Coordinates of C-alpha atoms in Angstrom, one line a residue:
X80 CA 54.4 48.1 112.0
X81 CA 51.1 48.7 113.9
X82 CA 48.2 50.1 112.0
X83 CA 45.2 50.8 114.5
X84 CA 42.0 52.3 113.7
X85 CA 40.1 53.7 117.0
X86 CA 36.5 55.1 117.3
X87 CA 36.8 58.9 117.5
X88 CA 33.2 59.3 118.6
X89 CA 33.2 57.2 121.3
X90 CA 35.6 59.9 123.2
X91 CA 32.8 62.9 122.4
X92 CA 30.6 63.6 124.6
X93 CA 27.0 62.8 122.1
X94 CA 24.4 65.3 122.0
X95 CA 21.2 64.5 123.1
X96 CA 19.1 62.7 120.0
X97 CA 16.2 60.6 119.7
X98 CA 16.6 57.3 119.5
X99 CA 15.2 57.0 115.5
X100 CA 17.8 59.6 114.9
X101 CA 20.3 57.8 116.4
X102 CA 19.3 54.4 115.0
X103 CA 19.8 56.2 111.5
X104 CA 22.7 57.8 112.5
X105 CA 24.6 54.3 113.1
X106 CA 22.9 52.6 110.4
X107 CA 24.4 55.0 108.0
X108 CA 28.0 54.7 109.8
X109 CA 28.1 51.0 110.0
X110 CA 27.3 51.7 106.2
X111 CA 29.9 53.5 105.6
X112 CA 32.6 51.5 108.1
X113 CA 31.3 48.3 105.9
X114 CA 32.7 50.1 102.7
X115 CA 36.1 51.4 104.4
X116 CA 36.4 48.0 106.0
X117 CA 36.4 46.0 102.7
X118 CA 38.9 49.2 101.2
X119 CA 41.1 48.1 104.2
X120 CA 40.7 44.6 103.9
X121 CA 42.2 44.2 100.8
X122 CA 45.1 47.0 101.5
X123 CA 46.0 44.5 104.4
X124 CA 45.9 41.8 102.2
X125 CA 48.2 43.4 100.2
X126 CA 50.5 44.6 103.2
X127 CA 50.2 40.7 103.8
X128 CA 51.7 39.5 101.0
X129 CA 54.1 42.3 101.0
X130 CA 55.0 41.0 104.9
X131 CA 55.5 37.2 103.6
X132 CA 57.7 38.1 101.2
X133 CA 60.1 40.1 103.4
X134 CA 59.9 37.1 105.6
X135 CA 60.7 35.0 103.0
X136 CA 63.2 36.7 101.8
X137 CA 64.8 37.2 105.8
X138 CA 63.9 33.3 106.5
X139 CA 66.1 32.5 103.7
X140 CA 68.5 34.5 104.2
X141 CA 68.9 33.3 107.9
X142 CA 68.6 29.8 107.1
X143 CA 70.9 27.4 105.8
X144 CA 71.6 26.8 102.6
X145 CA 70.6 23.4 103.0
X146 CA 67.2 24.6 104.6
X147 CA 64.6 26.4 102.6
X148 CA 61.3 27.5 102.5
X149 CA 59.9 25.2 100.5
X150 CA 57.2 25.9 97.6
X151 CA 54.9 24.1 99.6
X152 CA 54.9 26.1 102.3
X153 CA 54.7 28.9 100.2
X154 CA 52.1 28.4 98.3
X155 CA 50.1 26.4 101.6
X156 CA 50.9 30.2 103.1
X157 CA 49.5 31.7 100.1
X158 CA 46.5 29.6 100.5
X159 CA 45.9 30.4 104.1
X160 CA 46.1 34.3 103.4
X161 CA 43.8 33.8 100.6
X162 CA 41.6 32.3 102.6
X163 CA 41.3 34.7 105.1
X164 CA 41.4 37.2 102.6
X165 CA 38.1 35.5 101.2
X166 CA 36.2 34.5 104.6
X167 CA 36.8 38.8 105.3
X168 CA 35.5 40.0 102.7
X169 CA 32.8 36.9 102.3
X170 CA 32.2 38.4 106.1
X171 CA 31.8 42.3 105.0
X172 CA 29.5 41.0 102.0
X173 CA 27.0 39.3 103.8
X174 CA 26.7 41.8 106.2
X175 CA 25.7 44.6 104.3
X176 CA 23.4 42.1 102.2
X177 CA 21.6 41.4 105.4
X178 CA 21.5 45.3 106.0
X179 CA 19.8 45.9 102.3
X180 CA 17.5 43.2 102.2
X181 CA 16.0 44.5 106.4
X182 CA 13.0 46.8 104.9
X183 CA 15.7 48.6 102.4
X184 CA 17.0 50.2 105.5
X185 CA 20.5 49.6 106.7
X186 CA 21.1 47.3 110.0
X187 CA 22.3 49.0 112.9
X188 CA 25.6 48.8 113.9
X189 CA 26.6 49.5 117.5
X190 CA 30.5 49.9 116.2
X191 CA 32.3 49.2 113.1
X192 CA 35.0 46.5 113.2
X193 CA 38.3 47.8 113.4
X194 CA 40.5 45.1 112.7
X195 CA 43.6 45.3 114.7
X196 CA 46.3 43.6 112.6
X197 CA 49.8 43.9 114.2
X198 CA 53.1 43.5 112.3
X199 CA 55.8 42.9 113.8
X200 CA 59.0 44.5 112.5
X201 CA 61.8 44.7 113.1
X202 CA 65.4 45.5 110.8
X203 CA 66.6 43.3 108.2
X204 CA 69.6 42.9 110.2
X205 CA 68.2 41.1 113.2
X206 CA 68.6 37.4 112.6
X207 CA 65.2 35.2 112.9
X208 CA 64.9 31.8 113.1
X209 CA 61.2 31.0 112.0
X210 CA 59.4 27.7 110.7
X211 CA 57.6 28.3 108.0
X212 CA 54.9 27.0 110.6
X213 CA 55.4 29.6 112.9
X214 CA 54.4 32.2 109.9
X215 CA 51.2 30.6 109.3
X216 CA 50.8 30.7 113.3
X217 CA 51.6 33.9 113.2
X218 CA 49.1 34.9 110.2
X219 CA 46.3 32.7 111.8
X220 CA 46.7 34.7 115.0
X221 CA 47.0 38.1 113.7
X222 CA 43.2 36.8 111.5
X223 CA 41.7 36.0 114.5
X224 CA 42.8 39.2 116.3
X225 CA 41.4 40.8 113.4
X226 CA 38.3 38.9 113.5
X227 CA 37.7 39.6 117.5
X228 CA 38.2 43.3 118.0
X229 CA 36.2 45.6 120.1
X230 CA 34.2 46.6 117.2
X231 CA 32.8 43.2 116.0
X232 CA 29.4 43.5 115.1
X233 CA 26.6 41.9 117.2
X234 CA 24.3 41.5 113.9
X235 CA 21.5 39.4 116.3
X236 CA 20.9 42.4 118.7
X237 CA 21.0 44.8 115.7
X238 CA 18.5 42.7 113.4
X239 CA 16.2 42.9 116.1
X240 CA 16.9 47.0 116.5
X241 CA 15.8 47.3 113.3
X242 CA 12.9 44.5 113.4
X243 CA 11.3 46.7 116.0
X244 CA 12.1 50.2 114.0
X245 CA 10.5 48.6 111.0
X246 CA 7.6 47.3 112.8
X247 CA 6.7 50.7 113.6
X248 CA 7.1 52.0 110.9
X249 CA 5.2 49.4 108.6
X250 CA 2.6 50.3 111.3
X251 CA 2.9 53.9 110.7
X252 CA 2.8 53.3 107.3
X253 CA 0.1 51.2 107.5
X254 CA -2.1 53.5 109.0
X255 CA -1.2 56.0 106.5
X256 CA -2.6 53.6 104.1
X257 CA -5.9 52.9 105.7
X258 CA -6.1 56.7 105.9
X259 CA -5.5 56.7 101.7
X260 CA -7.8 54.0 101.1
X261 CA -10.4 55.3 103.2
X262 CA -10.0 58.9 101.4
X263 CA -10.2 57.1 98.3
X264 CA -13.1 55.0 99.1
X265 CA -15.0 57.9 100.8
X266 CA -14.0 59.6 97.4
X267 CA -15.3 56.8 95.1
X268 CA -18.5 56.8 96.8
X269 CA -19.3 60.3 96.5
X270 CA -19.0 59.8 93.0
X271 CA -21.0 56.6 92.8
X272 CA -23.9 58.9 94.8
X273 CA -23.6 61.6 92.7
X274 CA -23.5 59.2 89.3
X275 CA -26.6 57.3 90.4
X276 CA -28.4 60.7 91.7
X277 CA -27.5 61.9 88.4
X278 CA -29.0 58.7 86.5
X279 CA -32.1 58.9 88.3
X280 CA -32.4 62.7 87.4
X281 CA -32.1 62.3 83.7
X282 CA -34.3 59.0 84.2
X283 CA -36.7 60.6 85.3
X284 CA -36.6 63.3 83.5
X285 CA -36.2 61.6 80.0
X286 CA -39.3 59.2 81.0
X287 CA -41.3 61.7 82.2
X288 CA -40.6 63.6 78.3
X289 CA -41.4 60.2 76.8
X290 CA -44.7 59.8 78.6
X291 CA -45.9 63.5 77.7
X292 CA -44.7 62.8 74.3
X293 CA -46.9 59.7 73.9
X294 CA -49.7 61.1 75.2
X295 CA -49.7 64.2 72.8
X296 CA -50.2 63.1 69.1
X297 CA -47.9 61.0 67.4
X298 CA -47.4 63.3 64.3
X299 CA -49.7 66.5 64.4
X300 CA -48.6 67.1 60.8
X301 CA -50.4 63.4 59.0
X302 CA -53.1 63.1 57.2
X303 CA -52.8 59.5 56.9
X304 CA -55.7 57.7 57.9
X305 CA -55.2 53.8 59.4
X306 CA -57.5 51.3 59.8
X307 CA -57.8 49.2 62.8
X308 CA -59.7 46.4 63.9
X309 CA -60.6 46.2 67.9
X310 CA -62.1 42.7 68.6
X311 CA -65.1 42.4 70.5
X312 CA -64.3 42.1 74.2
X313 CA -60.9 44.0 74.1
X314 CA -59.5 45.7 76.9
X315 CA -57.2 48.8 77.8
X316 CA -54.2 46.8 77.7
X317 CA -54.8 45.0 74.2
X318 CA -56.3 47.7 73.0
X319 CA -52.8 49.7 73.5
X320 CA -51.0 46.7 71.6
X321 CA -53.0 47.2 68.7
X322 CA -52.5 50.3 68.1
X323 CA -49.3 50.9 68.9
X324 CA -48.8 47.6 66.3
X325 CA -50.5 49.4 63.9
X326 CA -49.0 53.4 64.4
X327 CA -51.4 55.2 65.6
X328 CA -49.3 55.3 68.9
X329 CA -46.6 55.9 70.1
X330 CA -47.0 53.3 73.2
X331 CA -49.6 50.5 74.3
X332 CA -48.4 50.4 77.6
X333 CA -48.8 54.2 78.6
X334 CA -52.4 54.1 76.8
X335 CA -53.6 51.5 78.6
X336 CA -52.2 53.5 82.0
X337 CA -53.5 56.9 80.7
X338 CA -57.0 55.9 79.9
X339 CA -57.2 53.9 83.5
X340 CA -56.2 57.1 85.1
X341 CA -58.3 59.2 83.0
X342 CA -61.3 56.6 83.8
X343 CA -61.9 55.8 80.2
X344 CA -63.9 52.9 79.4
X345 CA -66.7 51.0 77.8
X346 CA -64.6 50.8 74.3
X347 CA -66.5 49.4 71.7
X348 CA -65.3 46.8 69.2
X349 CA -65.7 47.5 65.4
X350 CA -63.6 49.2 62.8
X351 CA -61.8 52.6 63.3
X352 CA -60.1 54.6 60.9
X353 CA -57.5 56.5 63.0
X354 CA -54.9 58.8 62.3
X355 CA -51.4 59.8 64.3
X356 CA -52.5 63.4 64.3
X357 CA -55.3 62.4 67.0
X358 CA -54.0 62.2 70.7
X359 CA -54.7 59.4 73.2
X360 CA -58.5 61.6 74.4
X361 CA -59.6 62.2 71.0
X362 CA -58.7 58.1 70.3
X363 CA -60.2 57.2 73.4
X364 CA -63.6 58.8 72.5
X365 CA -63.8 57.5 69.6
X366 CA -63.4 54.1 71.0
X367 CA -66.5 54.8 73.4
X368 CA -68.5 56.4 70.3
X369 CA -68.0 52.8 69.0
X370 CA -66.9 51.7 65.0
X371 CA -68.9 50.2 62.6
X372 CA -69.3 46.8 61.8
X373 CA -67.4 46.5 58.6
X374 CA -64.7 48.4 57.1
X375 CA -65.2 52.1 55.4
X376 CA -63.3 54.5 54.3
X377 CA -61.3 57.3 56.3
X378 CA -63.5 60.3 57.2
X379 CA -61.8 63.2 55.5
X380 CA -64.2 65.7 57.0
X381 CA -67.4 66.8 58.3
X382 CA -70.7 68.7 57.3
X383 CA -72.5 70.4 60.0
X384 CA -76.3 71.0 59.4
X385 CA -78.0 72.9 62.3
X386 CA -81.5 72.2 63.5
X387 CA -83.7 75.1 62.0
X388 CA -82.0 75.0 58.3
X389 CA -83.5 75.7 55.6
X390 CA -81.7 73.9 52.2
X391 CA -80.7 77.5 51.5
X392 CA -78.6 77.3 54.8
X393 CA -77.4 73.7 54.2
X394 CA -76.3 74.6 50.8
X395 CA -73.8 77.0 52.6
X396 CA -72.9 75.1 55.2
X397 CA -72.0 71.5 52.8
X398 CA -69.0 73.7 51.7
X399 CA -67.1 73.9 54.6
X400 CA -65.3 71.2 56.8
X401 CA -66.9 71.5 60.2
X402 CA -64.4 69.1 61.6
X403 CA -61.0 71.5 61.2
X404 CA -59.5 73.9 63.2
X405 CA -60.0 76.4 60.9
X406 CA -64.1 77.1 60.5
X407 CA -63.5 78.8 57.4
X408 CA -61.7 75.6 55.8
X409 CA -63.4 74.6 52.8
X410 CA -64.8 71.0 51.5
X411 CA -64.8 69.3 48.1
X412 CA -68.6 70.3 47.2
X413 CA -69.9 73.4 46.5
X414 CA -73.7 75.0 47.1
X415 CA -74.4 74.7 43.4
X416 CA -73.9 71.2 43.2
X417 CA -76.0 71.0 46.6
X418 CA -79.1 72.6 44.5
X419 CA -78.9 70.5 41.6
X420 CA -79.3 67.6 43.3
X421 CA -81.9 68.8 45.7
X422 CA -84.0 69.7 42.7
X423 CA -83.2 67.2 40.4
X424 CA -86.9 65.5 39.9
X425 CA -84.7 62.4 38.8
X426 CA -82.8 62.0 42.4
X427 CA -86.2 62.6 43.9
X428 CA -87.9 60.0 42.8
X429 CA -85.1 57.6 43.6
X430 CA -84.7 59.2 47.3
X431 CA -89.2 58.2 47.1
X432 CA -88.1 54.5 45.8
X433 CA -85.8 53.8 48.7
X434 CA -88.2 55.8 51.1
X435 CA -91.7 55.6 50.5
X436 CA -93.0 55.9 54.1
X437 CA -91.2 59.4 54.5
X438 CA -92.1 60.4 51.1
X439 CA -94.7 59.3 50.2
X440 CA -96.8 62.3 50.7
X441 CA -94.0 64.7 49.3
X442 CA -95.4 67.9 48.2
X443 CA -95.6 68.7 44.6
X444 CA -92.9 70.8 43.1
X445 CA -95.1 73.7 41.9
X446 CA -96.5 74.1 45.3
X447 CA -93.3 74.4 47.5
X448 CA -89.9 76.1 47.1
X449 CA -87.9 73.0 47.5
X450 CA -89.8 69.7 47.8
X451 CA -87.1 68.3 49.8
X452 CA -87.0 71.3 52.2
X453 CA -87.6 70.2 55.8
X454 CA -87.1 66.1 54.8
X455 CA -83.1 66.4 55.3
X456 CA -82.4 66.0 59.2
X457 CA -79.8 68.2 60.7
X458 CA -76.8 66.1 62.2
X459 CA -73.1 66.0 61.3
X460 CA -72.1 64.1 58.7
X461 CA -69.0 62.3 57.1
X462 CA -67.1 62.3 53.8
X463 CA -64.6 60.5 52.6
X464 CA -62.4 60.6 49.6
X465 CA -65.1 59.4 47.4
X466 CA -68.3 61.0 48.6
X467 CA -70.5 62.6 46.4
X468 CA -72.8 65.2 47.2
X469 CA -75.8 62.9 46.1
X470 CA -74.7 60.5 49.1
X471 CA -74.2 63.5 51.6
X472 CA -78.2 64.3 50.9
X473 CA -78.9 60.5 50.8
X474 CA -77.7 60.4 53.9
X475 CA -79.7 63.7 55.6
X476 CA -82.8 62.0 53.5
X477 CA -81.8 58.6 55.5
X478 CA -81.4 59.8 58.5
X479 CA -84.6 61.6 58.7
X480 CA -86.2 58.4 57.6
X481 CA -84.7 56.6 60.9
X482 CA -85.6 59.2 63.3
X483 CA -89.4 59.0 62.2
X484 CA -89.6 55.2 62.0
X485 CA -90.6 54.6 65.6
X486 CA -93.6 57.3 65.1
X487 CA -95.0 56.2 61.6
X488 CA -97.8 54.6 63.7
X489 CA -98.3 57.3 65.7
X490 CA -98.4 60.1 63.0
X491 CA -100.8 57.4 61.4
X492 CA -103.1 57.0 64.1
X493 CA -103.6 60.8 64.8
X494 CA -104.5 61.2 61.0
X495 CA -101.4 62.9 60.3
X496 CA -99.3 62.7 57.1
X497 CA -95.5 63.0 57.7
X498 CA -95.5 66.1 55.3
X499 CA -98.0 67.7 58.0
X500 CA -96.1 66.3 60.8
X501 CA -92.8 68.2 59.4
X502 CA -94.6 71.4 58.3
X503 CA -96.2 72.2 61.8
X504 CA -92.7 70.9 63.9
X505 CA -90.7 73.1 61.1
X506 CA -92.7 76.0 62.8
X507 CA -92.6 75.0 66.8
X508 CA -88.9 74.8 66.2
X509 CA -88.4 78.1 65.2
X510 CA -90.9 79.8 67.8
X511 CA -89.6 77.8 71.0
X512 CA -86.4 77.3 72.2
X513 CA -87.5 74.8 75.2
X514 CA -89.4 71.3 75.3
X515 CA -91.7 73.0 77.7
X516 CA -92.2 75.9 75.2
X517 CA -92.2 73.9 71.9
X518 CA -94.8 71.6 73.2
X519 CA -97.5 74.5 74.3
X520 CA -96.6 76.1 71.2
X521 CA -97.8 73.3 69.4
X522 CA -101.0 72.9 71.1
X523 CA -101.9 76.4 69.8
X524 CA -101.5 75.6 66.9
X525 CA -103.2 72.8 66.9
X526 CA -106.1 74.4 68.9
X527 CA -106.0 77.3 65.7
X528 CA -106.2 74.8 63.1
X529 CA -108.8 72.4 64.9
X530 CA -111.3 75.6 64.8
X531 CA -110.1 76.6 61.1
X532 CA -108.2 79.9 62.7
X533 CA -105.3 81.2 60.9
X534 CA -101.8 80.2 62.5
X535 CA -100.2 83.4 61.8
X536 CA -96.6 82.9 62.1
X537 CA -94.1 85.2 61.5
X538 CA -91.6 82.3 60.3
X539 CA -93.6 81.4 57.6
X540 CA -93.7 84.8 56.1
X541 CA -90.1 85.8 56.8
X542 CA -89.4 82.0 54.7
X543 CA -91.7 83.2 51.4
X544 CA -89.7 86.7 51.5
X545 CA -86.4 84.0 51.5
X546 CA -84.9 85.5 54.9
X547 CA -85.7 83.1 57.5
X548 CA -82.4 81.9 58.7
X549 CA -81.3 85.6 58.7
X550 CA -81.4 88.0 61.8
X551 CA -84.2 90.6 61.9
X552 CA -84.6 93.4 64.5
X553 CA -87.8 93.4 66.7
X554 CA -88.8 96.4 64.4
X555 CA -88.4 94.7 61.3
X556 CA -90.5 91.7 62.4
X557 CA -93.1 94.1 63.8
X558 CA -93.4 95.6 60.9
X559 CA -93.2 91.8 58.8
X560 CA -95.4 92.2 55.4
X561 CA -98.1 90.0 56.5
X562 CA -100.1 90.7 53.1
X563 CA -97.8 89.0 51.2
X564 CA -98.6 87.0 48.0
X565 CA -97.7 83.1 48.8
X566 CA -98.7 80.2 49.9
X567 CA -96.6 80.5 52.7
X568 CA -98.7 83.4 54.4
X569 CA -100.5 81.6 56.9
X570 CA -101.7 84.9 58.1
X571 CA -104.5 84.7 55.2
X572 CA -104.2 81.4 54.5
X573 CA -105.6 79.0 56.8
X574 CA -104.4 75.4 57.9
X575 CA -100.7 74.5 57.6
X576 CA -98.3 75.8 55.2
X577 CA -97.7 73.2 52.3
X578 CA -94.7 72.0 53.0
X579 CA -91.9 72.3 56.2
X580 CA -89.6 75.7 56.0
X581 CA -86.8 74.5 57.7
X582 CA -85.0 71.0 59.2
X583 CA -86.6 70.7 62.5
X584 CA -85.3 68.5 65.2
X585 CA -86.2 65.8 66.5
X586 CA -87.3 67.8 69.6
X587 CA -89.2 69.6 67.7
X588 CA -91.0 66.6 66.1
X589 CA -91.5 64.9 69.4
X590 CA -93.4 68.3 70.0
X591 CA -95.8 68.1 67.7
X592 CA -96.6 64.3 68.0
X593 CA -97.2 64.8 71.7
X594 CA -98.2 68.5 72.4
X595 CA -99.2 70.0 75.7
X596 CA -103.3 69.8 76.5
X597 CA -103.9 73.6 76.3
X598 CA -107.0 76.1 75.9
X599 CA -103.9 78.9 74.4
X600 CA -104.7 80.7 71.3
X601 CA -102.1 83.3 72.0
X602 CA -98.6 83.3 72.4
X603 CA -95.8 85.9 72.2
X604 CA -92.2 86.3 73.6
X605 CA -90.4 88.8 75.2
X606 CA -87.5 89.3 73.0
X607 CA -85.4 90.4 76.2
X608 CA -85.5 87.1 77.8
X609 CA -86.8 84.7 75.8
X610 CA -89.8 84.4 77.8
X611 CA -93.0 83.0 76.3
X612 CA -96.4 84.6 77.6
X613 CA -99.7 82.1 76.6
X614 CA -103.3 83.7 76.2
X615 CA -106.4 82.3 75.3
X616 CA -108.6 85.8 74.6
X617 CA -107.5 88.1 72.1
X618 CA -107.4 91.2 75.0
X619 CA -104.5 89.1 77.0
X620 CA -103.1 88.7 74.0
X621 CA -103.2 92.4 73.2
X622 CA -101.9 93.5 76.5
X623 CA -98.8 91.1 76.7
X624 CA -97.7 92.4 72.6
X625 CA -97.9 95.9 74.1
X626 CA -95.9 94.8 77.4
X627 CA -93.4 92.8 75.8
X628 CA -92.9 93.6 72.5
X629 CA -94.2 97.8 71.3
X630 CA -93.1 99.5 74.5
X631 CA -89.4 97.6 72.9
X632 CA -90.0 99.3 70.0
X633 CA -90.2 102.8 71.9

């Protein structure tokens, strides 16, 4: 019995197909012959052994009884069959291994190996006379039949069908690749970009909030005050690093930038008491002001005293804190305490101890309102924690005492006392407003009181009726009561008054010690402008009152 397995396709007519399509195409039927072909392999093996032992049993039954096949042969027979039942299969194996491991794609087959195996049978009847080495003949031919059919496999042609299909494709899918990675890569740099623009952005942003915010105060709300020490030849930079060491700052580094950029400079050495409510300006004018030589205590506020000031003024003024926001904020002293020590005969005569040259010629206390009246200088001054109001007056009495020092000689030499001095600049700084003016002003009264002629000034009066310092209309000092009972009224009295009415400046002072060279007797001011009109006759006198000041009055 025959058994022949012939290629259908190969009789139809193909349709037209690429040739990828067809490479797949006989790929996936050389697959699939590979798995009927080892199916059919062993199913002829069996057939075999099926075959040999109807031979067998035919042989034996033809031969002699003297003549059998031998177990030899037999089981030599068995071995051959075995064998090329192995080397088959072994065959089909290793092909579709070489197909799976070719890029995972199966090899291309051109045909699949039909394996021709022909039987020869014939009846049972039939006598035949075989050898048991004409079976294994006949088994070794019908193998190699089987093993050269039409549809062997040319597995060197087909490796190299498949080498080139895979090339492509691995270039395909290489390109593919390159087009991922670049994707990704253009991908991943966009999002670097955008990460470092937004980095920069909040950089820039979060230093620019840190530099305002070290430039502002570094706590508005403290009233701590700190001490620092700035060596003598410091600069910007160290400057920064001591006070950012010591907390006044909040950086060294943007203070000593800031104040270059601002064009501060010339800082002074010395101490400073600082606090972290002041912001990089107000510490950087201080700096220029310059500190003092050895430590003091933190400034808790200021006393403002005006030029022009009587002590009834200064009284009012000592109880508030000039150096606050608030005007109206109040200080630790009070006006009565002020007047007690101004009056107090006991602190006076201390105050001449320490002074003599300024008060030396003090007035007596039964001839002037206030004996210290007009001796306190008008400035700003300091307190601290522990001031006392005695040291605030000290200190006006002090200061006063420096300012004259350079012109003792001089108020000497032009047969002056310093309570004359005072008295006559107490009254130019209330009747002019300008050097110019103070300084002809003061050579009229000088020229009055050098020819015994009354000063008659309307400040002196409006101070013995106790409202000098106040405001008064232009009717109400027209109409001043220049009869009035006091020493004060220079109108009847003549010569100065005998003592100052008010803390002039130093201006004023400088003034009197050096007056203009004038032949005025006569001055008035238009109250509209300020401006001050000189005569030296009574009649021009007369004419500029009723031009500047009564047709006001109408």
């Amino acid at each position: 019995m025959t058994d022949i397995f012939n290629d259908d396709e190969s009789q139809k007519t193909p349709k037209p197909e690429s040739f990828k399509e067809k490479i797949l195409r006989e790929l996936e039927e050389a697959k699939e012959k590979l798995v009927t072909d080892e199916l059919d392999l062993l199913n002829e093996s069996n057939n075999l052994n099926i075959h040999k032992n109807s031979l067998k049993t035919n042989l034996n039954s033809s031969l002699p009884r003297n003549y059998k096949v031998t177990n030899d042969d037999e089981s030599q027979n068995d071995s051959n069959l075995i064998d090329n039942e192995l080397e088959v299969t072994e065959v089909a194996i290793e092909c579709r291994n070489q197909l799976n491991s070719e890029s995972n794609m199966p090899d291309k087959l051109s045909d699949s190996t039909d394996e021709t195996i022909v039987h020869d049978s014939k009846d049972h009847s039939d006598t035949i006379i075989l050898s048991t080495e004409d079976i294994k003949n006949q088994l070794v031919d019908e193998e190699m039949s089987s093993s050269k059919g039409e549809t062997s496999i040319d597995f060197d042609s087909q490796k190299l069908s498949i080498s080139n299909q895979t090339t492509k494709e691995d270039e395909a899918l290489s390109r593919r690749n390159r087009k991922k990675t670049n994707k990704i890569a253009v991908r991943i740099s966009l999002m670097l970009g955008t990460l470092v623009l937004v980095l920069l952005l909040a950089t820039t942003f979060f230093g620019y909030r840190y530099v305002m915010s070290a430039i502002e105060p570094l706590d508005r709300n403290s009233t701590e005050f700190i001490q620092v020490e700035i060596p003598e030849g410091s600069g910007n930079k160290l400057i920064g690093q001591i006070l950012e060491k010591s907390g006044v700052i909040k950086n060294g580094t943007i203070f000593n930038y800031y104040t270059k950029f601002r064009n501060y400079g010339n800082f002074q050495s010395g101490y400073y008491n600082f606090q972290k409510k002041m912001s990089l300006d107000d510490i950087a004018k201080a700096l220029q002001v310059g500190g003092t030589a050895a430590p003091v205590n933190p400034v808790l506020g200021k006393i403002l005293v005006l030029e022009g000031y009587t002590i009834k003024q200064i009284s009012e003024a000592i109880t508030i804190n000039s150096d606050s926001e608030n005007k109206k904020q109040k200080s630790p002293f009070s006006s009565d305490d002020f007047m007690k020590v101004v009056t107090d005969e006991t602190f006076i005569a201390k105050m001449k101890e320490r002074y003599p040259k300024l008060l030396e010629d003090l007035p007596e206390a039964n001839s002037v309102k206030y004996r210290l009246e007009g001796y306190l200088f008008p400035a700003t001054y300091n307190y601290s924690e522990d001031t006392t109001v005695e040291n605030i007056v000290e200190e006006m009495i002090a200061t006063m005492d420096s300012n004259l020092s350079p012109y003792y000689d001089t108020i000497a030499a032009k047969n002056l006392t310093v309570n004359q001095l005072l008295s006559l600049a107490s009254l130019v700084e209330k009747e002019g407003s300008t050097d110019d003016d103070r300084k002809n002003i003061a050579s009229v009264f000088y020229n009055r009181w050098n020819i015994g002629m009354p000063l008659q000034s309307n400040i002196a009066i409006l101070y013995a009726m106790d409202k000098l310092g106040e405001k008064t209309t232009l009717s109400e000092d027209a109409q001043i009561n220049t009869e009035i009972d006091s020493p004060y009224n220079i109108y009847k009295e003549t010569g100065l008054t005998p003592g100052p009415v008010d803390s002039p400046s130093l201006s004023a002072i400088k003034a009197t010690l050096m007056p203009a060279q004038t032949e005025y007797l006569y001055f008035v001011a238009d109250v509209t402008t300020g401006q001050v009109y000189y005569a030296t006759t009574f009649e021009d006198h007369s004419s500029n009152v009723e031009k500047y000041v009564n047709s006001q009055l109408q």
